[in-house]
């Protein structure tokens, strides 16, 4: 397949690129601020996703079989401070990618999130109506609607952990969600530093972790089968933060006595509502992709292998 994507230099996107390249697909990712040094396995094109003409031209030149829109303006403060930029970066960019895909006769996938749910909808399946509690969730739901109404697919990922394939040394800090949670624990405990697992009613306390590489693998399967509609690219198990931290210690052979429980650091908290339980289920995804969701222990074992191979 010829795979054109946005955000291939980001955390999730770099895993889509990696999974596509190892399967022998031809890949082009847009780049924005970060320019990878001399990639030989894939092409890059400097394109601002909010620039309709640039997106259209890049897609037209590459003539892809699938367009995967993964990039985001990943900045909570900025999206609240500049609603125009936020809307253009999420909903506008999704429209540009969908239009480019249509013109190229390519299928279209937008990457989305479990934060489209409100935190009380634990176990929500692909058909559950979203009810976001913050602007990020609203922007993602609006982007999802664009994709679905244009005949595309939505690949929701949740609590994504894994190796950043483009910027392996980028900071891995705990945040109010589950992304990077496992790596941040491993990094601390391997240096014999204690790690405070944040526990609070105001953060994402329960989620269904997924592994970035597996998310990429599932998206490529959606593309290969030219499927549309909503997919949940996630693992099998809903877990709490401390449960995931303890399991991480078991799988990575780390000293769990270094784990503490505490409140989130005030400066790491965006001043917006955060959904509490964003666990999701994936019956439609399992059926259409012939994929049995992976238990969280197995995902962590896979992550350990990737983490050590990348070290
Ligand atoms: N990480 C998670 O735990 C998680 C959970 C749920 C859903 N998701 C979804 O997964 C997707 C990727 O998230 P991520 O965590 O991988 O984000 P990320 O690491 O911050 O990557 C964002 C990517 O978007 C690019 N980008 C930003 N502005 C751009 C622009 N104007 N034009 C073109 N590219 C631009 C960035 O390039 P530069 O860095 O060069 O600007 C970067 O490659 C998003 O759709 C997100 O909603 C992620």
JSON list of N, CA and C in Angstrom, two decimals, residues 190 250-253 299-309:
[
{"chain": "A", "resi": 190, "resn": "UNK", "atom": "N", "xyz": [14.00, 2.49, 37.10]},
{"chain": "A", "resi": 190, "resn": "UNK", "atom": "CA", "xyz": [15.30, 1.93, 36.67]},
{"chain": "A", "resi": 190, "resn": "UNK", "atom": "C", "xyz": [16.46, 2.75, 37.23]},
{"chain": "A", "resi": 250, "resn": "UNK", "atom": "N", "xyz": [5.92, -5.60, 37.77]},
{"chain": "A", "resi": 250, "resn": "UNK", "atom": "CA", "xyz": [6.03, -7.07, 37.61]},
{"chain": "A", "resi": 250, "resn": "UNK", "atom": "C", "xyz": [6.66, -7.41, 36.26]},
{"chain": "A", "resi": 251, "resn": "UNK", "atom": "N", "xyz": [6.13, -6.80, 35.20]},
{"chain": "A", "resi": 251, "resn": "UNK", "atom": "CA", "xyz": [6.57, -7.18, 33.85]},
{"chain": "A", "resi": 251, "resn": "UNK", "atom": "C", "xyz": [7.99, -6.70, 33.56]},
{"chain": "A", "resi": 252, "resn": "UNK", "atom": "N", "xyz": [8.34, -5.53, 34.07]},
{"chain": "A", "resi": 252, "resn": "UNK", "atom": "CA", "xyz": [9.68, -4.98, 33.80]},
{"chain": "A", "resi": 252, "resn": "UNK", "atom": "C", "xyz": [10.69, -5.37, 34.88]},
{"chain": "A", "resi": 253, "resn": "UNK", "atom": "N", "xyz": [10.25, -6.17, 35.88]},
{"chain": "A", "resi": 253, "resn": "UNK", "atom": "CA", "xyz": [11.16, -6.60, 36.94]},
{"chain": "A", "resi": 253, "resn": "UNK", "atom": "C", "xyz": [11.66, -5.43, 37.77]},
{"chain": "A", "resi": 299, "resn": "UNK", "atom": "N", "xyz": [0.44, -6.79, 26.52]},
{"chain": "A", "resi": 299, "resn": "UNK", "atom": "CA", "xyz": [0.85, -5.52, 25.89]},
{"chain": "A", "resi": 299, "resn": "UNK", "atom": "C", "xyz": [2.12, -5.00, 26.56]},
{"chain": "A", "resi": 300, "resn": "UNK", "atom": "N", "xyz": [2.16, -5.12, 27.90]},
{"chain": "A", "resi": 300, "resn": "UNK", "atom": "CA", "xyz": [3.36, -4.65, 28.63]},
{"chain": "A", "resi": 300, "resn": "UNK", "atom": "C", "xyz": [4.58, -5.49, 28.28]},
{"chain": "A", "resi": 301, "resn": "UNK", "atom": "N", "xyz": [4.37, -6.78, 28.09]},
{"chain": "A", "resi": 301, "resn": "UNK", "atom": "CA", "xyz": [5.51, -7.64, 27.71]},
{"chain": "A", "resi": 301, "resn": "UNK", "atom": "C", "xyz": [6.04, -7.23, 26.33]},
{"chain": "A", "resi": 302, "resn": "UNK", "atom": "N", "xyz": [5.10, -6.94, 25.42]},
{"chain": "A", "resi": 302, "resn": "UNK", "atom": "CA", "xyz": [5.52, -6.47, 24.09]},
{"chain": "A", "resi": 302, "resn": "UNK", "atom": "C", "xyz": [6.25, -5.15, 24.20]},
{"chain": "A", "resi": 303, "resn": "UNK", "atom": "N", "xyz": [5.71, -4.27, 25.05]},
{"chain": "A", "resi": 303, "resn": "UNK", "atom": "CA", "xyz": [6.34, -2.95, 25.23]},
{"chain": "A", "resi": 303, "resn": "UNK", "atom": "C", "xyz": [7.75, -3.13, 25.80]},
{"chain": "A", "resi": 304, "resn": "UNK", "atom": "N", "xyz": [7.92, -4.04, 26.76]},
{"chain": "A", "resi": 304, "resn": "UNK", "atom": "CA", "xyz": [9.26, -4.24, 27.34]},
{"chain": "A", "resi": 304, "resn": "UNK", "atom": "C", "xyz": [10.25, -4.65, 26.24]},
{"chain": "A", "resi": 305, "resn": "UNK", "atom": "N", "xyz": [9.81, -5.56, 25.37]},
{"chain": "A", "resi": 305, "resn": "UNK", "atom": "CA", "xyz": [10.70, -6.00, 24.28]},
{"chain": "A", "resi": 305, "resn": "UNK", "atom": "C", "xyz": [11.06, -4.81, 23.38]},
{"chain": "A", "resi": 306, "resn": "UNK", "atom": "N", "xyz": [10.07, -3.97, 23.05]},
{"chain": "A", "resi": 306, "resn": "UNK", "atom": "CA", "xyz": [10.34, -2.81, 22.19]},
{"chain": "A", "resi": 306, "resn": "UNK", "atom": "C", "xyz": [11.26, -1.82, 22.90]},
{"chain": "A", "resi": 307, "resn": "UNK", "atom": "N", "xyz": [11.00, -1.60, 24.18]},
{"chain": "A", "resi": 307, "resn": "UNK", "atom": "CA", "xyz": [11.76, -0.63, 24.98]},
{"chain": "A", "resi": 307, "resn": "UNK", "atom": "C", "xyz": [13.22, -1.05, 25.04]},
{"chain": "A", "resi": 308, "resn": "UNK", "atom": "N", "xyz": [13.44, -2.34, 25.25]},
{"chain": "A", "resi": 308, "resn": "UNK", "atom": "CA", "xyz": [14.83, -2.81, 25.38]},
{"chain": "A", "resi": 308, "resn": "UNK", "atom": "C", "xyz": [15.53, -2.86, 24.03]},
{"chain": "A", "resi": 309, "resn": "UNK", "atom": "N", "xyz": [14.76, -3.14, 22.98]},
{"chain": "A", "resi": 309, "resn": "UNK", "atom": "CA", "xyz": [15.36, -3.15, 21.64]},
{"chain": "A", "resi": 309, "resn": "UNK", "atom": "C", "xyz": [15.76, -1.72, 21.23]}
]
